[in-house]
Amino acid sequence: MTTEIDWGPIRALGQRVIERGEPLELTDEVRALLQRSAEEVALAPEDAQNALRSIPTATTLLGEIRRRIREGSAQLGAATLRAYDLRDDGDLDSACRQMEEVLAVEVVPLYREHAEAMLREMTQLKSVASSGQVDPKLSDRAQAPILLHRVQQGHPLELNEGMRAFLRRSASDAGMSEAETEEALAIPERAGTLLGQIMQRLRDASDRLESAMYRMTELQDAGDVEGARQQIRDWLAVEVVPRFRRAAEEQLTYLDSLPPAP
């Protein structure tokens, strides 16, 4: 789709009318919102126009729009997580099937676009898995587990300039020092070990993020904002991966912005 989609207004309308039971008022603005949103979730324009002739049918239309947005998002999100896990395990065929199953039932164009893009990426990653060569059109993060899986299957990395550049970028992303990286790259046989260390650092950082965010949320919900802050400080004290450190710093800034408890 060429235009940017903002479902905030239709979600807010659905919350007021369907969840809170407020009456639907068919103003010109609401009619335009329902008509536009109906098209965005692949409802026929004539069906939407017919539904807008009365409050009950317009309310039903709102419910169907809301259902397609919510169910499509949940389905795509779950399939994406499964596909990423399968990709990281080196099972690209099963990762592709996750997106194919979404495309077999999904009608919302935006969600179909996301699924199609991910299917293309997984298909391109099959070439990386087959050749062992880095594809400059794909993200380093997507290719790293594929190349590591090859190493674990007994296929050493070909340490050409493209691979060296890839490993340097990935090592930097994982917070490894330049000296440590260059020492590993000086010995071709250590390239696979370096990639394994990079992936382990990223996995450990992801686990720390998940654990810290879970504890932070629990403490914040219990009203212990200072305890929540301390969780993030503890996380920052040990985190070495730059992008995860930035995430921790952003969370700490958010917590510091909260008003003091009464």
Short mmCIF file of C-alpha atoms in Angstrom, two decimals:
data_model
loop_
_atom_site.label_atom_id
_atom_site.label_comp_id
_atom_site.label_asym_id
_atom_site.label_seq_id
_atom_site.Cartn_x
_atom_site.Cartn_y
_atom_site.Cartn_z
CA MET A 1 0.00 0.00 0.00
CA THR A 2 1.36 3.40 -0.93
CA THR A 3 -0.36 5.54 1.73
CA GLU A 4 0.52 5.43 5.40
CA ILE A 5 -2.15 3.82 7.55
CA ASP A 6 -3.15 5.16 10.95
CA TRP A 7 -5.62 2.90 12.73
CA GLY A 8 -5.50 4.92 15.94
CA PRO A 9 -8.80 6.76 15.26
CA ILE A 10 -10.73 3.61 14.30
CA ARG A 11 -9.37 1.77 17.33
CA ALA A 12 -10.43 4.64 19.58
CA LEU A 13 -13.90 4.67 18.02
CA GLY A 14 -14.23 0.93 18.50
CA GLN A 15 -13.20 1.22 22.12
CA ARG A 16 -15.82 3.88 22.80
CA VAL A 17 -18.68 2.23 20.93
CA ILE A 18 -18.05 -1.50 21.29
CA GLU A 19 -16.21 -1.74 24.60
CA ARG A 20 -17.80 1.12 26.53
CA GLY A 21 -21.21 0.99 24.85
CA GLU A 22 -21.36 4.61 23.77
CA PRO A 23 -23.79 5.29 20.90
CA LEU A 24 -22.31 5.61 17.43
CA GLU A 25 -22.85 9.04 15.90
CA LEU A 26 -22.68 8.99 12.11
CA THR A 27 -21.15 12.40 11.55
CA ASP A 28 -19.45 13.15 8.25
CA GLU A 29 -16.10 12.59 9.94
CA VAL A 30 -17.13 9.20 11.34
CA ARG A 31 -18.60 8.14 7.99
CA ALA A 32 -15.35 9.03 6.23
CA LEU A 33 -13.34 7.17 8.88
CA LEU A 34 -15.46 4.03 8.57
CA GLN A 35 -15.41 4.14 4.77
CA ARG A 36 -11.64 4.57 4.64
CA SER A 37 -10.96 1.95 7.30
CA ALA A 38 -13.26 -0.54 5.59
CA GLU A 39 -11.23 -0.25 2.40
CA GLU A 40 -7.99 -0.64 4.37
CA VAL A 41 -9.15 -4.00 5.72
CA ALA A 42 -10.37 -5.19 2.30
CA LEU A 43 -14.11 -4.72 2.76
CA ALA A 44 -15.88 -3.88 -0.49
CA PRO A 45 -16.66 -0.13 -0.82
CA GLU A 46 -20.27 -0.83 -1.77
CA ASP A 47 -20.74 -3.01 1.32
CA ALA A 48 -19.37 -0.23 3.50
CA GLN A 49 -21.64 2.33 1.85
CA ASN A 50 -24.67 0.13 2.43
CA ALA A 51 -23.70 -0.38 6.06
CA LEU A 52 -23.47 3.36 6.63
CA ARG A 53 -27.19 3.80 5.95
CA SER A 54 -28.15 3.04 9.54
CA ILE A 55 -26.65 3.10 13.02
CA PRO A 56 -27.02 -0.66 13.66
CA THR A 57 -25.38 -1.70 10.39
CA ALA A 58 -22.67 0.94 10.79
CA THR A 59 -21.94 -0.42 14.26
CA THR A 60 -21.68 -3.91 12.80
CA LEU A 61 -19.30 -2.54 10.17
CA LEU A 62 -17.17 -0.99 12.90
CA GLY A 63 -17.05 -4.33 14.69
CA GLU A 64 -15.92 -6.15 11.56
CA ILE A 65 -13.21 -3.59 10.83
CA ARG A 66 -11.99 -3.88 14.40
CA ARG A 67 -12.04 -7.68 14.25
CA ARG A 68 -9.97 -7.79 11.06
CA ILE A 69 -7.39 -5.39 12.47
CA ARG A 70 -7.07 -7.19 15.80
CA GLU A 71 -7.15 -10.78 14.56
CA GLY A 72 -4.86 -10.08 11.63
CA SER A 73 -2.34 -8.35 13.87
CA ALA A 74 -2.36 -11.20 16.39
CA GLN A 75 -2.03 -13.83 13.68
CA LEU A 76 0.80 -12.05 11.88
CA GLY A 77 2.61 -11.28 15.13
CA ALA A 78 2.50 -14.88 16.33
CA ALA A 79 3.58 -16.23 12.94
CA THR A 80 6.43 -13.73 12.75
CA LEU A 81 7.78 -14.76 16.14
CA ARG A 82 7.60 -18.43 15.17
CA ALA A 83 9.29 -17.69 11.85
CA TYR A 84 12.14 -15.83 13.57
CA ASP A 85 12.66 -18.71 15.99
CA LEU A 86 12.71 -21.19 13.10
CA ARG A 87 15.08 -18.96 11.14
CA ASP A 88 17.45 -18.77 14.09
CA ASP A 89 17.34 -22.58 14.30
CA GLY A 90 18.26 -22.78 10.61
CA ASP A 91 14.87 -24.18 9.53
CA LEU A 92 14.07 -21.77 6.71
CA ASP A 93 11.54 -24.05 5.02
CA SER A 94 9.37 -24.06 8.14
CA ALA A 95 9.90 -20.31 8.56
CA CYS A 96 8.60 -19.79 5.02
CA ARG A 97 5.59 -21.97 5.75
CA GLN A 98 4.63 -19.70 8.64
CA MET A 99 4.23 -16.79 6.24
CA GLU A 100 2.59 -18.93 3.56
CA GLU A 101 -0.04 -19.98 6.09
CA VAL A 102 -0.70 -16.34 6.95
CA LEU A 103 -1.06 -15.45 3.27
CA ALA A 104 -3.48 -18.33 2.74
CA VAL A 105 -6.05 -16.74 5.06
CA GLU A 106 -5.16 -13.07 5.53
CA VAL A 107 -7.14 -10.47 3.57
CA VAL A 108 -5.93 -7.18 5.08
CA PRO A 109 -3.50 -5.68 2.52
CA LEU A 110 -1.12 -4.21 5.10
CA TYR A 111 -0.69 -7.54 6.86
CA ARG A 112 -0.31 -9.33 3.55
CA GLU A 113 2.46 -6.92 2.56
CA HIS A 114 4.33 -7.66 5.78
CA ALA A 115 3.95 -11.41 5.31
CA GLU A 116 5.04 -11.22 1.67
CA ALA A 117 8.11 -9.16 2.60
CA MET A 118 9.09 -11.64 5.27
CA LEU A 119 8.55 -14.56 2.92
CA ARG A 120 10.85 -12.88 0.39
CA GLU A 121 13.48 -12.40 3.08
CA MET A 122 13.31 -16.02 4.19
CA THR A 123 13.59 -17.14 0.57
CA GLN A 124 16.66 -14.93 0.08
CA LEU A 125 18.17 -16.37 3.25
CA LYS A 126 17.98 -19.80 1.65
CA SER A 127 20.55 -18.56 -0.86
CA VAL A 128 22.77 -17.42 2.01
CA ALA A 129 22.38 -20.84 3.63
CA SER A 130 23.29 -22.54 0.37
CA SER A 131 26.22 -20.35 -0.67
CA GLY A 132 27.63 -19.24 2.66
CA GLN A 133 28.01 -15.75 1.19
CA VAL A 134 26.71 -12.56 2.79
CA ASP A 135 23.89 -10.85 0.90
CA PRO A 136 24.29 -7.05 1.17
CA LYS A 137 20.54 -6.62 0.62
CA LEU A 138 19.70 -8.48 3.82
CA SER A 139 20.26 -7.39 7.41
CA ASP A 140 23.28 -8.69 9.26
CA ARG A 141 21.07 -9.84 12.14
CA ALA A 142 18.99 -12.03 9.81
CA GLN A 143 22.03 -13.63 8.22
CA ALA A 144 24.09 -14.26 11.35
CA PRO A 145 22.14 -17.31 12.63
CA ILE A 146 22.02 -18.77 9.12
CA LEU A 147 25.77 -18.54 8.70
CA LEU A 148 26.34 -19.86 12.22
CA HIS A 149 24.12 -22.83 11.46
CA ARG A 150 26.32 -23.58 8.44
CA VAL A 151 29.40 -23.46 10.65
CA GLN A 152 27.76 -25.83 13.12
CA GLN A 153 27.02 -28.17 10.22
CA GLY A 154 30.72 -28.30 9.38
CA HIS A 155 30.94 -25.58 6.70
CA PRO A 156 33.63 -23.02 7.65
CA LEU A 157 33.14 -19.37 6.81
CA GLU A 158 34.88 -18.14 3.68
CA LEU A 159 36.83 -15.21 5.06
CA ASN A 160 36.66 -12.90 2.04
CA GLU A 161 36.34 -9.12 2.30
CA GLY A 162 32.55 -9.23 2.38
CA MET A 163 32.58 -11.75 5.22
CA ARG A 164 35.22 -9.79 7.13
CA ALA A 165 33.12 -6.61 6.86
CA PHE A 166 30.04 -8.53 7.99
CA LEU A 167 31.83 -9.95 11.02
CA ARG A 168 33.25 -6.56 11.97
CA ARG A 169 29.80 -4.96 11.83
CA SER A 170 28.21 -7.80 13.76
CA ALA A 171 30.93 -7.80 16.41
CA SER A 172 30.54 -4.06 16.88
CA ASP A 173 26.77 -4.48 17.18
CA ALA A 174 27.39 -7.06 19.92
CA GLY A 175 29.70 -4.70 21.82
CA MET A 176 32.94 -6.55 21.09
CA SER A 177 36.12 -4.50 20.95
CA GLU A 178 37.91 -3.86 17.68
CA ALA A 179 41.06 -5.48 19.06
CA GLU A 180 39.17 -8.64 20.02
CA THR A 181 37.54 -8.78 16.61
CA GLU A 182 40.73 -8.24 14.64
CA GLU A 183 42.56 -10.86 16.70
CA ALA A 184 39.92 -13.41 15.73
CA LEU A 185 39.93 -12.37 12.08
CA ALA A 186 43.69 -12.81 11.88
CA ILE A 187 43.16 -16.57 11.98
CA PRO A 188 40.60 -17.79 9.40
CA GLU A 189 39.77 -20.86 11.47
CA ARG A 190 38.55 -18.62 14.30
CA ALA A 191 35.97 -16.79 12.19
CA GLY A 192 33.25 -19.32 13.00
CA THR A 193 34.07 -19.10 16.70
CA LEU A 194 33.81 -15.32 16.50
CA LEU A 195 30.37 -15.57 14.92
CA GLY A 196 29.28 -17.94 17.67
CA GLN A 197 30.47 -15.48 20.31
CA ILE A 198 28.58 -12.67 18.61
CA MET A 199 25.34 -14.64 18.55
CA GLN A 200 25.75 -15.72 22.17
CA ARG A 201 26.24 -12.13 23.26
CA LEU A 202 23.09 -11.07 21.45
CA ARG A 203 21.07 -13.93 22.91
CA ASP A 204 22.30 -13.18 26.43
CA ALA A 205 21.49 -9.49 25.99
CA SER A 206 18.01 -10.33 24.75
CA ASP A 207 17.44 -12.55 27.79
CA ARG A 208 18.62 -9.78 30.12
CA LEU A 209 16.26 -7.31 28.46
CA GLU A 210 13.28 -9.64 28.78
CA SER A 211 14.04 -10.41 32.42
CA ALA A 212 14.65 -6.78 33.41
CA MET A 213 11.54 -5.52 31.62
CA TYR A 214 9.39 -8.18 33.26
CA ARG A 215 10.64 -7.31 36.75
CA MET A 216 10.41 -3.59 36.03
CA THR A 217 6.78 -3.90 34.93
CA GLU A 218 5.87 -5.95 38.00
CA LEU A 219 7.41 -3.37 40.33
CA GLN A 220 5.91 -0.43 38.47
CA ASP A 221 2.45 -2.03 38.58
CA ALA A 222 2.90 -2.52 42.31
CA GLY A 223 3.67 1.18 42.70
CA ASP A 224 7.37 0.68 43.43
CA VAL A 225 8.81 3.04 40.83
CA GLU A 226 12.16 3.28 42.62
CA GLY A 227 12.42 -0.50 42.60
CA ALA A 228 11.64 -0.46 38.88
CA ARG A 229 14.40 2.11 38.35
CA GLN A 230 16.84 -0.08 40.26
CA GLN A 231 16.06 -3.02 37.98
CA ILE A 232 17.07 -0.92 34.99
CA ARG A 233 20.18 0.37 36.77
CA ASP A 234 21.18 -3.22 37.54
CA TRP A 235 20.63 -4.09 33.89
CA LEU A 236 22.78 -1.16 32.75
CA ALA A 237 25.54 -2.20 35.14
CA VAL A 238 26.11 -5.43 33.22
CA GLU A 239 24.87 -4.73 29.70
CA VAL A 240 27.56 -4.48 27.02
CA VAL A 241 25.56 -4.60 23.79
CA PRO A 242 25.09 -0.98 22.62
CA ARG A 243 21.52 -1.18 21.33
CA PHE A 244 20.35 -2.96 24.46
CA ARG A 245 22.10 -0.34 26.59
CA ARG A 246 20.21 2.33 24.66
CA ALA A 247 16.96 0.50 25.36
CA ALA A 248 17.80 0.41 29.07
CA GLU A 249 18.70 4.11 29.09
CA GLU A 250 15.41 4.97 27.38
CA GLN A 251 13.48 2.99 29.99
CA LEU A 252 15.34 4.72 32.80
CA THR A 253 14.60 8.12 31.26
CA TYR A 254 10.93 7.18 31.08
CA LEU A 255 10.86 6.06 34.72
CA ASP A 256 12.65 9.23 35.81
CA SER A 257 9.96 11.27 34.06
CA LEU A 258 7.15 9.75 36.12
CA PRO A 259 5.68 11.93 38.87
CA PRO A 260 6.54 10.90 42.43
CA ALA A 261 4.13 8.57 44.16
CA PRO A 262 1.56 10.37 46.37
#
